[in-house]
């Protein structure tokens, strides 16, 4: 029954996209079909810091042999584009002696209704046991299995639905649907609206594992308005209303005698507003001014509603044709219901450099973000510091490599439940009245390397290693991961 309902959803989404994006005639149209076959081995060993964490033993361990076919259909017309990509992965779990099938499906389309008006639609479906998968199911090989942090200055959307790794191995499925329309009413000026629907569900029959993801439906309504006054000045405004609907399984701790305990609600509402002004002094220099407002209202009376005001001033500078620097920062004010607010700061820095056979990028970010859709109880307002460096190098036309290093600090302000108890040493009563008096802290360190070799025109062999270590207040969240991935794939265009 569950599989049939998924197939119906796939068919409905595909049919809707075809109706919306397919042109009335096939003139001046190019369609390609690409197929591939692959096989791989995934070794993933998790070691917990404390011997008392035996209850979570093997939660993150994997010894998987996988084989998969993949098909990609891409059709490009004068005014539209439609793509469909599907990969079923047959996996044998050598550690548990079980076999299962993962599914990855992406559907995307874009159509220009007029010269200045376009609409786009995308849908990503993932059925997997790997929480480190990138939000895009078909991420390139060099990034698979890598702990993902924000890759750009505005990386909030990358974090919105990033699942936690702390629960270890859990089988789940997600479906992310996004629709957007934009209208360009003047030069470099546009107005648009969008809607995103994200679903997280546990897959039934997950080897009897009790601790699972907290299931939710996430609705995101957005609006965009930008206007360029002249070649030097441009303004932009982006608004979001986000509603999170959780499948709750808890009850209130207190109830009147003879009455059934009232059910708790983990539902929430988020309000976001970004207002920015960019000053372009010349081609190589831009000075952005950005004000960000974040508000989260929780239905659960035990959680404090939170507010964030953040103002940053930046400098976007091209040192030369190969070197780029982006830097900025400013004050921020964080506040919570029934607590005293605090003045803090935020900053960001990105440096990129292109060489003849290599690319180097370095990024540092400190920000205050609401992470309410991790799939666990570690949600709320977080103080986040991330530093990452990436280096890619191409030895020859066929042999390429990459390395990265990552540090991530996360402090959840005013945590709840077991996270609050771990942060306060299992104390029951509150120990602070200011925002940030009680924090649940995670420190993550990661490094990795990959090597890809292309041969016989269509074949790619790859090997990669990822190391990840995290220290946290909960025993379950303090562990070390070592992961080795071997893959061999052949890809060929079947029809054009």
Tab-separated table of C-alpha atoms in Angstrom:
chain	number	residue	atom	x	y	z
A	1	UNK	CA	0.000	0.000	0.000
A	2	UNK	CA	2.825	2.368	0.881
A	3	UNK	CA	4.724	1.604	-2.325
A	4	UNK	CA	1.570	2.106	-4.398
A	5	UNK	CA	0.950	5.515	-2.849
A	6	UNK	CA	4.527	6.559	-3.667
A	7	UNK	CA	4.117	5.453	-7.266
A	8	UNK	CA	0.925	7.487	-7.511
A	9	UNK	CA	2.767	10.539	-6.190
A	10	UNK	CA	5.542	10.022	-8.744
A	11	UNK	CA	3.033	9.681	-11.567
A	12	UNK	CA	1.073	12.748	-10.489
A	13	UNK	CA	4.189	14.890	-10.222
A	14	UNK	CA	5.518	13.719	-13.576
A	15	UNK	CA	2.185	14.194	-15.333
A	16	UNK	CA	1.794	17.674	-13.899
A	17	UNK	CA	5.257	18.671	-15.024
A	18	UNK	CA	4.682	17.339	-18.539
A	19	UNK	CA	1.409	19.226	-18.847
A	20	UNK	CA	2.955	22.412	-17.504
A	21	UNK	CA	6.242	22.418	-19.331
A	22	UNK	CA	5.779	20.430	-22.537
A	23	UNK	CA	5.460	22.707	-25.585
A	24	UNK	CA	2.662	22.449	-28.089
A	25	UNK	CA	5.049	21.366	-30.814
A	26	UNK	CA	8.372	19.572	-30.974
A	27	UNK	CA	10.124	22.002	-33.318
A	28	UNK	CA	13.693	23.078	-32.428
A	29	UNK	CA	13.826	20.657	-29.528
A	30	UNK	CA	16.692	18.506	-28.290
A	31	UNK	CA	16.120	15.408	-26.162
A	32	UNK	CA	18.830	13.179	-24.736
A	33	UNK	CA	18.717	9.946	-22.762
A	34	UNK	CA	21.741	8.993	-20.665
A	35	UNK	CA	22.173	5.696	-18.853
A	36	UNK	CA	24.722	4.438	-16.372
A	37	UNK	CA	25.601	1.391	-14.279
A	38	UNK	CA	27.564	1.449	-11.058
A	39	UNK	CA	28.760	-0.603	-8.135
A	40	UNK	CA	30.363	0.323	-4.850
A	41	UNK	CA	31.406	-0.590	-1.338
A	42	UNK	CA	30.738	1.578	1.706
A	43	UNK	CA	32.644	1.022	4.957
A	44	UNK	CA	31.423	3.230	7.814
A	45	UNK	CA	32.692	2.715	11.381
A	46	UNK	CA	31.352	4.739	14.317
A	47	UNK	CA	33.113	4.704	17.708
A	48	UNK	CA	31.516	6.389	20.700
A	49	UNK	CA	33.594	8.430	23.106
A	50	UNK	CA	32.079	6.897	26.250
A	51	UNK	CA	31.937	3.198	27.022
A	52	UNK	CA	28.532	3.873	28.604
A	53	UNK	CA	27.143	4.478	25.117
A	54	UNK	CA	26.887	0.737	24.413
A	55	UNK	CA	23.145	1.153	23.857
A	56	UNK	CA	23.982	2.888	20.556
A	57	UNK	CA	26.580	0.333	19.466
A	58	UNK	CA	26.604	-0.234	15.675
A	59	UNK	CA	23.994	2.502	15.116
A	60	UNK	CA	26.323	4.189	12.643
A	61	UNK	CA	28.255	1.163	11.335
A	62	UNK	CA	27.836	0.070	7.725
A	63	UNK	CA	29.336	-2.609	5.464
A	64	UNK	CA	27.338	-2.159	2.278
A	65	UNK	CA	27.799	-3.622	-1.206
A	66	UNK	CA	25.725	-1.739	-3.761
A	67	UNK	CA	24.844	-1.923	-7.445
A	68	UNK	CA	22.624	0.439	-9.388
A	69	UNK	CA	21.352	1.459	-12.813
A	70	UNK	CA	20.577	5.100	-13.539
A	71	UNK	CA	18.560	6.810	-16.249
A	72	UNK	CA	18.444	10.503	-17.093
A	73	UNK	CA	16.045	12.126	-19.542
A	74	UNK	CA	16.722	15.730	-20.549
A	75	UNK	CA	14.601	17.672	-23.019
A	76	UNK	CA	15.412	21.268	-23.995
A	77	UNK	CA	13.180	23.514	-26.089
A	78	UNK	CA	13.245	27.152	-27.098
A	79	UNK	CA	11.206	28.250	-24.086
A	80	UNK	CA	11.393	25.329	-21.676
A	81	UNK	CA	13.518	22.631	-20.104
A	82	UNK	CA	12.463	19.316	-18.561
A	83	UNK	CA	14.681	16.736	-16.842
A	84	UNK	CA	14.027	13.445	-15.076
A	85	UNK	CA	16.630	11.363	-13.252
A	86	UNK	CA	16.122	8.109	-11.377
A	87	UNK	CA	18.503	5.755	-9.569
A	88	UNK	CA	17.420	2.617	-7.645
A	89	UNK	CA	20.273	1.258	-5.515
A	90	UNK	CA	20.244	-2.431	-4.578
A	91	UNK	CA	22.289	-2.810	-1.375
A	92	UNK	CA	23.441	-5.832	0.581
A	93	UNK	CA	24.143	-5.031	4.246
A	94	UNK	CA	26.974	-7.401	5.143
A	95	UNK	CA	26.879	-6.350	8.806
A	96	UNK	CA	23.220	-7.299	9.292
A	97	UNK	CA	22.874	-9.805	6.443
A	98	UNK	CA	19.934	-7.942	4.886
A	99	UNK	CA	19.120	-6.581	1.440
A	100	UNK	CA	17.184	-3.426	0.641
A	101	UNK	CA	16.661	-0.950	-2.191
A	102	UNK	CA	17.244	2.802	-1.933
A	103	UNK	CA	15.536	5.153	-4.386
A	104	UNK	CA	16.636	8.573	-5.672
A	105	UNK	CA	14.385	10.513	-8.030
A	106	UNK	CA	14.619	14.111	-9.251
A	107	UNK	CA	12.240	15.944	-11.538
A	108	UNK	CA	12.820	19.519	-12.673
A	109	UNK	CA	11.249	21.816	-15.222
A	110	UNK	CA	11.351	25.436	-16.273
A	111	UNK	CA	9.265	27.345	-18.805
A	112	UNK	CA	9.234	30.928	-20.055
A	113	UNK	CA	5.610	31.999	-20.399
A	114	UNK	CA	6.670	35.331	-21.872
A	115	UNK	CA	9.968	37.096	-22.417
A	116	UNK	CA	9.948	38.387	-18.809
A	117	UNK	CA	7.859	35.783	-16.999
A	118	UNK	CA	9.003	32.264	-16.115
A	119	UNK	CA	7.884	29.416	-13.871
A	120	UNK	CA	9.903	26.522	-12.443
A	121	UNK	CA	9.088	23.285	-10.675
A	122	UNK	CA	11.281	20.652	-9.027
A	123	UNK	CA	10.694	17.532	-6.971
A	124	UNK	CA	13.313	15.402	-5.170
A	125	UNK	CA	12.510	12.056	-3.586
A	126	UNK	CA	14.965	10.073	-1.440
A	127	UNK	CA	14.489	6.712	0.263
A	128	UNK	CA	17.757	5.958	2.039
A	129	UNK	CA	19.626	4.986	5.200
A	130	UNK	CA	22.312	7.647	4.767
A	131	UNK	CA	21.720	10.924	6.681
A	132	UNK	CA	24.796	12.539	5.122
A	133	UNK	CA	23.308	12.594	1.640
A	134	UNK	CA	23.339	16.059	0.170
A	135	UNK	CA	19.968	17.737	-0.324
A	136	UNK	CA	20.352	17.035	-4.030
A	137	UNK	CA	20.031	13.239	-4.386
A	138	UNK	CA	22.403	13.144	-7.367
A	139	UNK	CA	25.260	15.134	-5.883
A	140	UNK	CA	28.559	14.671	-7.655
A	141	UNK	CA	30.697	11.804	-6.436
A	142	UNK	CA	33.292	13.925	-4.677
A	143	UNK	CA	30.723	15.300	-2.224
A	144	UNK	CA	28.821	12.174	-1.276
A	145	UNK	CA	29.230	11.225	2.349
A	146	UNK	CA	30.813	14.552	3.255
A	147	UNK	CA	29.348	16.435	6.241
A	148	UNK	CA	27.646	19.319	4.515
A	149	UNK	CA	27.974	22.884	5.720
A	150	UNK	CA	26.869	26.098	4.023
A	151	UNK	CA	28.808	26.621	0.834
A	152	UNK	CA	27.859	30.263	0.322
A	153	UNK	CA	27.280	33.378	2.363
A	154	UNK	CA	23.509	32.825	2.331
A	155	UNK	CA	23.387	29.117	3.185
A	156	UNK	CA	20.338	29.083	5.434
A	157	UNK	CA	18.239	27.079	3.005
A	158	UNK	CA	20.918	24.368	2.911
A	159	UNK	CA	20.539	23.938	6.682
A	160	UNK	CA	16.747	24.087	6.853
A	161	UNK	CA	16.119	20.396	6.175
A	162	UNK	CA	19.595	18.933	6.784
A	163	UNK	CA	19.085	15.766	8.835
A	164	UNK	CA	21.107	15.123	11.963
A	165	UNK	CA	23.819	12.443	11.884
A	166	UNK	CA	23.578	11.833	15.631
A	167	UNK	CA	20.868	9.181	15.399
A	168	UNK	CA	23.154	6.938	13.386
A	169	UNK	CA	21.667	4.558	10.852
A	170	UNK	CA	17.932	5.153	10.264
A	171	UNK	CA	15.908	4.278	7.182
A	172	UNK	CA	13.743	7.183	6.065
A	173	UNK	CA	12.256	8.884	3.050
A	174	UNK	CA	11.976	12.559	2.150
A	175	UNK	CA	10.133	14.381	-0.620
A	176	UNK	CA	10.935	18.008	-1.449
A	177	UNK	CA	8.660	19.884	-3.839
A	178	UNK	CA	9.428	23.447	-4.938
A	179	UNK	CA	7.445	25.745	-7.244
A	180	UNK	CA	8.366	29.316	-8.140
A	181	UNK	CA	7.427	32.040	-10.595
A	182	UNK	CA	9.363	35.244	-11.314
A	183	UNK	CA	8.527	38.300	-13.394
A	184	UNK	CA	11.166	40.777	-14.569
A	185	UNK	CA	9.494	44.194	-14.738
A	186	UNK	CA	12.600	46.332	-15.290
A	187	UNK	CA	16.325	45.932	-15.917
A	188	UNK	CA	17.794	43.699	-13.168
A	189	UNK	CA	14.526	44.051	-11.205
A	190	UNK	CA	12.006	41.320	-10.518
A	191	UNK	CA	9.132	40.169	-8.378
A	192	UNK	CA	8.342	36.553	-7.542
A	193	UNK	CA	6.504	34.129	-5.307
A	194	UNK	CA	7.356	30.567	-4.328
A	195	UNK	CA	6.192	27.548	-2.377
A	196	UNK	CA	8.199	24.641	-0.959
A	197	UNK	CA	6.791	21.481	0.627
A	198	UNK	CA	9.147	19.142	2.502
A	199	UNK	CA	8.202	15.781	4.014
A	200	UNK	CA	10.217	13.544	6.353
A	201	UNK	CA	8.983	10.053	7.236
A	202	UNK	CA	10.520	6.990	8.843
A	203	UNK	CA	10.451	3.834	6.759
A	204	UNK	CA	8.550	1.037	8.510
A	205	UNK	CA	10.329	-2.187	9.382
A	206	UNK	CA	13.663	-0.577	10.239
A	207	UNK	CA	15.108	-3.621	12.014
A	208	UNK	CA	13.182	-2.849	15.177
A	209	UNK	CA	15.098	0.342	15.959
A	210	UNK	CA	13.064	2.398	18.423
A	211	UNK	CA	14.712	5.834	18.207
A	212	UNK	CA	13.670	7.310	14.861
A	213	UNK	CA	13.454	10.691	13.182
A	214	UNK	CA	10.753	13.104	14.300
A	215	UNK	CA	8.432	13.153	11.282
A	216	UNK	CA	7.176	16.447	9.915
A	217	UNK	CA	5.554	18.324	7.036
A	218	UNK	CA	7.137	21.680	6.251
A	219	UNK	CA	5.364	24.387	4.226
A	220	UNK	CA	7.383	27.402	3.053
A	221	UNK	CA	5.622	30.345	1.375
A	222	UNK	CA	7.995	33.002	0.024
A	223	UNK	CA	7.981	36.295	-1.805
A	224	UNK	CA	10.764	38.199	-3.570
A	225	UNK	CA	11.044	41.814	-4.715
A	226	UNK	CA	14.123	43.537	-6.111
A	227	UNK	CA	14.660	46.875	-7.843
A	228	UNK	CA	17.719	48.468	-9.426
A	229	UNK	CA	17.555	52.249	-9.056
A	230	UNK	CA	20.618	52.897	-11.242
A	231	UNK	CA	23.876	51.146	-12.169
A	232	UNK	CA	25.248	51.781	-8.664
A	233	UNK	CA	22.313	51.000	-6.343
A	234	UNK	CA	20.016	47.996	-6.004
A	235	UNK	CA	17.582	46.913	-3.285
A	236	UNK	CA	16.038	43.506	-2.571
A	237	UNK	CA	13.431	42.132	-0.184
A	238	UNK	CA	12.706	38.455	0.577
A	239	UNK	CA	9.930	37.221	2.882
A	240	UNK	CA	9.162	33.715	4.181
A	241	UNK	CA	6.373	32.186	6.198
A	242	UNK	CA	7.192	28.634	7.292
A	243	UNK	CA	4.839	26.250	9.042
A	244	UNK	CA	6.114	23.013	10.563
A	245	UNK	CA	3.587	20.265	11.318
A	246	UNK	CA	4.999	17.382	13.370
A	247	UNK	CA	3.638	13.890	13.958
A	248	UNK	CA	3.710	14.180	17.747
A	249	UNK	CA	4.028	11.219	20.038
A	250	UNK	CA	4.469	12.902	23.433
A	251	UNK	CA	2.038	13.846	26.198
A	252	UNK	CA	2.028	16.671	28.697
A	253	UNK	CA	3.801	15.807	31.953
A	254	UNK	CA	0.943	16.998	34.124
A	255	UNK	CA	-2.777	16.281	33.915
A	256	UNK	CA	-5.716	16.584	36.278
A	257	UNK	CA	-6.688	13.472	38.245
A	258	UNK	CA	-8.994	11.219	36.271
A	259	UNK	CA	-8.250	13.031	32.997
A	260	UNK	CA	-6.309	11.731	30.037
A	261	UNK	CA	-2.971	13.527	29.575
A	262	UNK	CA	-3.105	16.252	26.965
A	263	UNK	CA	-1.005	15.696	23.867
A	264	UNK	CA	1.920	18.009	23.283
A	265	UNK	CA	2.353	19.762	19.963
A	266	UNK	CA	5.759	20.269	18.357
A	267	UNK	CA	4.235	22.406	15.588
A	268	UNK	CA	5.809	25.776	14.914
A	269	UNK	CA	5.648	28.870	12.727
A	270	UNK	CA	8.641	30.784	11.380
A	271	UNK	CA	8.704	34.334	10.018
A	272	UNK	CA	11.703	35.539	8.022
A	273	UNK	CA	12.504	38.861	6.368
A	274	UNK	CA	15.684	39.870	4.525
A	275	UNK	CA	16.084	43.453	3.342
A	276	UNK	CA	19.270	44.423	1.544
A	277	UNK	CA	20.827	47.298	-0.365
A	278	UNK	CA	23.831	46.794	-2.659
A	279	UNK	CA	26.162	49.585	-3.718
A	280	UNK	CA	28.245	48.812	-6.820
A	281	UNK	CA	31.194	51.172	-6.775
A	282	UNK	CA	32.764	49.560	-9.823
A	283	UNK	CA	32.886	46.183	-11.535
A	284	UNK	CA	35.292	44.735	-8.977
A	285	UNK	CA	33.710	46.178	-5.808
A	286	UNK	CA	30.254	45.763	-4.284
A	287	UNK	CA	29.204	46.819	-0.773
A	288	UNK	CA	26.108	44.930	0.499
A	289	UNK	CA	24.066	46.051	3.507
A	290	UNK	CA	21.686	43.375	4.828
A	291	UNK	CA	19.136	43.296	7.650
A	292	UNK	CA	17.744	39.889	8.684
A	293	UNK	CA	14.797	39.208	10.982
A	294	UNK	CA	13.887	35.741	12.287
A	295	UNK	CA	11.002	34.775	14.555
A	296	UNK	CA	9.888	31.293	15.634
A	297	UNK	CA	6.684	30.607	17.525
A	298	UNK	CA	6.274	27.168	19.129
A	299	UNK	CA	2.926	25.591	19.939
A	300	UNK	CA	4.586	23.699	22.804
A	301	UNK	CA	4.128	25.904	25.882
A	302	UNK	CA	7.425	24.601	27.327
A	303	UNK	CA	9.479	26.139	24.513
A	304	UNK	CA	10.333	29.835	24.422
A	305	UNK	CA	9.473	31.783	21.275
A	306	UNK	CA	12.633	33.319	19.805
A	307	UNK	CA	13.594	36.414	17.804
A	308	UNK	CA	16.772	37.377	15.946
A	309	UNK	CA	17.747	40.747	14.475
A	310	UNK	CA	20.956	40.772	12.435
A	311	UNK	CA	22.629	43.630	10.535
A	312	UNK	CA	25.713	43.067	8.373
A	313	UNK	CA	27.838	45.312	6.177
A	314	UNK	CA	30.065	43.610	3.608
A	315	UNK	CA	32.620	44.024	0.867
A	316	UNK	CA	32.622	41.883	-2.293
A	317	UNK	CA	35.940	42.417	-4.056
A	318	UNK	CA	37.629	40.791	-7.037
A	319	UNK	CA	41.365	41.096	-6.448
A	320	UNK	CA	42.037	39.872	-9.975
A	321	UNK	CA	40.434	37.604	-12.571
A	322	UNK	CA	41.313	34.510	-10.481
A	323	UNK	CA	40.990	35.740	-6.895
A	324	UNK	CA	37.793	36.738	-5.088
A	325	UNK	CA	37.198	37.948	-1.521
A	326	UNK	CA	33.869	38.432	0.285
A	327	UNK	CA	33.894	39.746	3.849
A	328	UNK	CA	31.290	41.220	6.174
A	329	UNK	CA	29.863	41.388	9.663
A	330	UNK	CA	27.852	43.401	12.128
A	331	UNK	CA	25.794	43.430	15.312
A	332	UNK	CA	22.965	41.026	16.134
A	333	UNK	CA	20.335	40.915	18.876
A	334	UNK	CA	18.836	37.603	20.038
A	335	UNK	CA	15.817	37.413	22.338
A	336	UNK	CA	13.478	34.762	23.721
A	337	UNK	CA	10.094	34.734	25.421
A	338	UNK	CA	10.264	35.424	29.206
A	339	UNK	CA	14.049	35.891	29.007
A	340	UNK	CA	16.471	38.789	28.660
A	341	UNK	CA	17.956	39.362	25.225
A	342	UNK	CA	21.636	39.702	24.370
A	343	UNK	CA	23.701	41.754	21.935
A	344	UNK	CA	26.059	39.553	19.925
A	345	UNK	CA	27.715	39.689	16.490
A	346	UNK	CA	27.816	37.834	13.175
A	347	UNK	CA	30.403	37.669	10.414
A	348	UNK	CA	31.291	35.897	7.175
A	349	UNK	CA	34.383	35.580	5.001
A	350	UNK	CA	34.875	33.712	1.730
A	351	UNK	CA	38.113	33.518	-0.257
A	352	UNK	CA	38.457	31.742	-3.610
A	353	UNK	CA	41.491	31.354	-5.836
A	354	UNK	CA	41.727	29.607	-9.216
A	355	UNK	CA	45.006	28.143	-10.463
A	356	UNK	CA	45.883	26.452	-13.738
A	357	UNK	CA	45.113	22.953	-12.423
A	358	UNK	CA	43.629	23.665	-8.990
A	359	UNK	CA	40.945	25.584	-7.128
A	360	UNK	CA	41.179	26.769	-3.524
A	361	UNK	CA	38.316	28.035	-1.381
A	362	UNK	CA	38.168	29.033	2.293
A	363	UNK	CA	35.078	30.050	4.235
A	364	UNK	CA	34.397	31.310	7.749
A	365	UNK	CA	30.917	32.076	9.085
A	366	UNK	CA	29.435	32.997	12.437
A	367	UNK	CA	25.683	33.388	12.500
A	368	UNK	CA	22.541	32.835	14.557
A	369	UNK	CA	20.072	30.521	12.853
A	370	UNK	CA	16.907	28.599	13.690
A	371	UNK	CA	17.351	24.897	12.932
A	372	UNK	CA	13.900	23.433	13.469
A	373	UNK	CA	13.893	20.496	11.028
A	374	UNK	CA	16.855	18.286	11.903
A	375	UNK	CA	14.684	15.225	12.566
A	376	UNK	CA	15.592	15.198	16.280
A	377	UNK	CA	14.836	17.208	19.417
A	378	UNK	CA	17.935	19.389	18.995
A	379	UNK	CA	15.959	22.250	17.449
A	380	UNK	CA	15.760	25.933	18.243
A	381	UNK	CA	18.001	28.973	18.001
A	382	UNK	CA	21.670	28.076	17.465
A	383	UNK	CA	24.908	30.030	17.609
A	384	UNK	CA	26.872	28.556	14.689
A	385	UNK	CA	30.536	28.963	13.762
A	386	UNK	CA	31.828	27.160	10.665
A	387	UNK	CA	35.245	27.181	9.041
A	388	UNK	CA	35.964	25.134	5.923
A	389	UNK	CA	38.745	24.855	3.367
A	390	UNK	CA	38.528	22.963	0.048
A	391	UNK	CA	41.264	22.247	-2.475
A	392	UNK	CA	40.761	20.440	-5.783
A	393	UNK	CA	43.638	19.469	-8.082
A	394	UNK	CA	43.647	17.877	-11.538
A	395	UNK	CA	46.830	15.882	-12.142
A	396	UNK	CA	45.915	14.937	-15.688
A	397	UNK	CA	42.851	15.074	-17.908
A	398	UNK	CA	41.768	11.720	-16.461
A	399	UNK	CA	43.002	11.918	-12.833
A	400	UNK	CA	41.616	14.456	-10.337
A	401	UNK	CA	41.564	14.802	-6.568
A	402	UNK	CA	40.204	16.887	-3.725
A	403	UNK	CA	40.742	17.443	-0.005
A	404	UNK	CA	38.799	19.381	2.611
A	405	UNK	CA	38.927	20.355	6.281
A	406	UNK	CA	35.959	21.463	8.374
A	407	UNK	CA	35.303	22.773	11.880
A	408	UNK	CA	31.760	23.377	13.151
A	409	UNK	CA	30.704	24.792	16.503
A	410	UNK	CA	27.031	24.767	17.387
A	411	UNK	CA	25.493	26.029	20.624
A	412	UNK	CA	21.735	25.523	20.973
A	413	UNK	CA	20.414	28.425	23.053
A	414	UNK	CA	17.766	27.363	25.587
A	415	UNK	CA	17.661	23.649	24.661
A	416	UNK	CA	14.750	21.409	25.558
A	417	UNK	CA	14.184	17.898	26.939
A	418	UNK	CA	17.181	15.589	27.130
A	419	UNK	CA	19.382	18.273	25.563
A	420	UNK	CA	18.530	20.667	28.400
A	421	UNK	CA	19.199	17.990	31.004
A	422	UNK	CA	22.566	17.155	29.438
A	423	UNK	CA	23.536	20.828	29.296
A	424	UNK	CA	22.636	21.421	32.978
A	425	UNK	CA	23.855	18.123	34.401
A	426	UNK	CA	20.329	16.630	34.639
A	427	UNK	CA	19.026	19.592	36.641
A	428	UNK	CA	15.260	20.075	36.464
A	429	UNK	CA	14.858	23.741	37.339
A	430	UNK	CA	16.039	26.584	35.143
A	431	UNK	CA	19.516	27.952	35.862
A	432	UNK	CA	19.430	31.122	33.764
A	433	UNK	CA	17.282	34.085	32.843
A	434	UNK	CA	19.306	35.436	29.921
A	435	UNK	CA	19.431	34.042	26.414
A	436	UNK	CA	22.468	31.788	26.283
A	437	UNK	CA	22.737	31.088	30.013
A	438	UNK	CA	22.014	27.416	29.251
A	439	UNK	CA	23.419	26.021	25.996
A	440	UNK	CA	23.826	22.575	24.473
A	441	UNK	CA	27.185	22.562	22.666
A	442	UNK	CA	28.461	20.435	19.771
A	443	UNK	CA	31.997	20.654	18.374
A	444	UNK	CA	32.554	18.896	15.059
A	445	UNK	CA	35.822	18.257	13.204
A	446	UNK	CA	36.008	16.714	9.760
A	447	UNK	CA	38.564	16.049	7.044
A	448	UNK	CA	38.466	14.063	3.849
A	449	UNK	CA	40.049	13.309	0.500
A	450	UNK	CA	38.950	11.800	-2.800
A	451	UNK	CA	40.610	10.523	-5.958
A	452	UNK	CA	38.739	10.039	-9.267
A	453	UNK	CA	40.120	8.304	-12.362
A	454	UNK	CA	38.393	8.285	-15.765
A	455	UNK	CA	39.323	5.617	-18.315
A	456	UNK	CA	38.045	3.940	-21.468
A	457	UNK	CA	35.993	7.052	-22.258
A	458	UNK	CA	32.905	6.154	-20.197
A	459	UNK	CA	34.268	4.676	-16.945
A	460	UNK	CA	34.971	6.427	-13.637
A	461	UNK	CA	36.663	4.802	-10.616
A	462	UNK	CA	36.693	6.710	-7.347
A	463	UNK	CA	37.904	6.279	-3.786
A	464	UNK	CA	37.297	8.640	-0.891
A	465	UNK	CA	37.852	8.810	2.811
A	466	UNK	CA	35.972	10.970	5.345
A	467	UNK	CA	36.862	11.471	8.999
A	468	UNK	CA	34.374	13.096	11.350
A	469	UNK	CA	34.615	13.642	15.103
A	470	UNK	CA	32.049	15.293	17.350
A	471	UNK	CA	32.126	16.210	21.034
A	472	UNK	CA	28.805	17.004	22.724
A	473	UNK	CA	27.023	16.904	26.069
A	474	UNK	CA	24.979	13.775	25.294
A	475	UNK	CA	26.786	10.431	25.186
A	476	UNK	CA	24.963	9.533	21.974
A	477	UNK	CA	26.252	12.699	20.278
A	478	UNK	CA	29.956	12.179	21.098
A	479	UNK	CA	31.539	9.864	18.542
A	480	UNK	CA	34.107	9.424	15.789
A	481	UNK	CA	33.248	8.342	12.246
A	482	UNK	CA	35.616	6.805	9.709
A	483	UNK	CA	34.197	6.223	6.259
A	484	UNK	CA	35.724	4.702	3.132
A	485	UNK	CA	33.823	4.582	-0.167
A	486	UNK	CA	34.830	2.753	-3.347
A	487	UNK	CA	32.837	3.190	-6.561
A	488	UNK	CA	33.014	2.168	-10.210
A	489	UNK	CA	30.534	3.567	-12.729
A	490	UNK	CA	30.059	3.618	-16.487
A	491	UNK	CA	27.963	6.356	-18.121
A	492	UNK	CA	26.973	6.663	-21.782
A	493	UNK	CA	24.565	8.717	-23.825
A	494	UNK	CA	22.021	6.235	-25.173
A	495	UNK	CA	19.942	8.401	-27.470
A	496	UNK	CA	19.852	11.960	-28.797
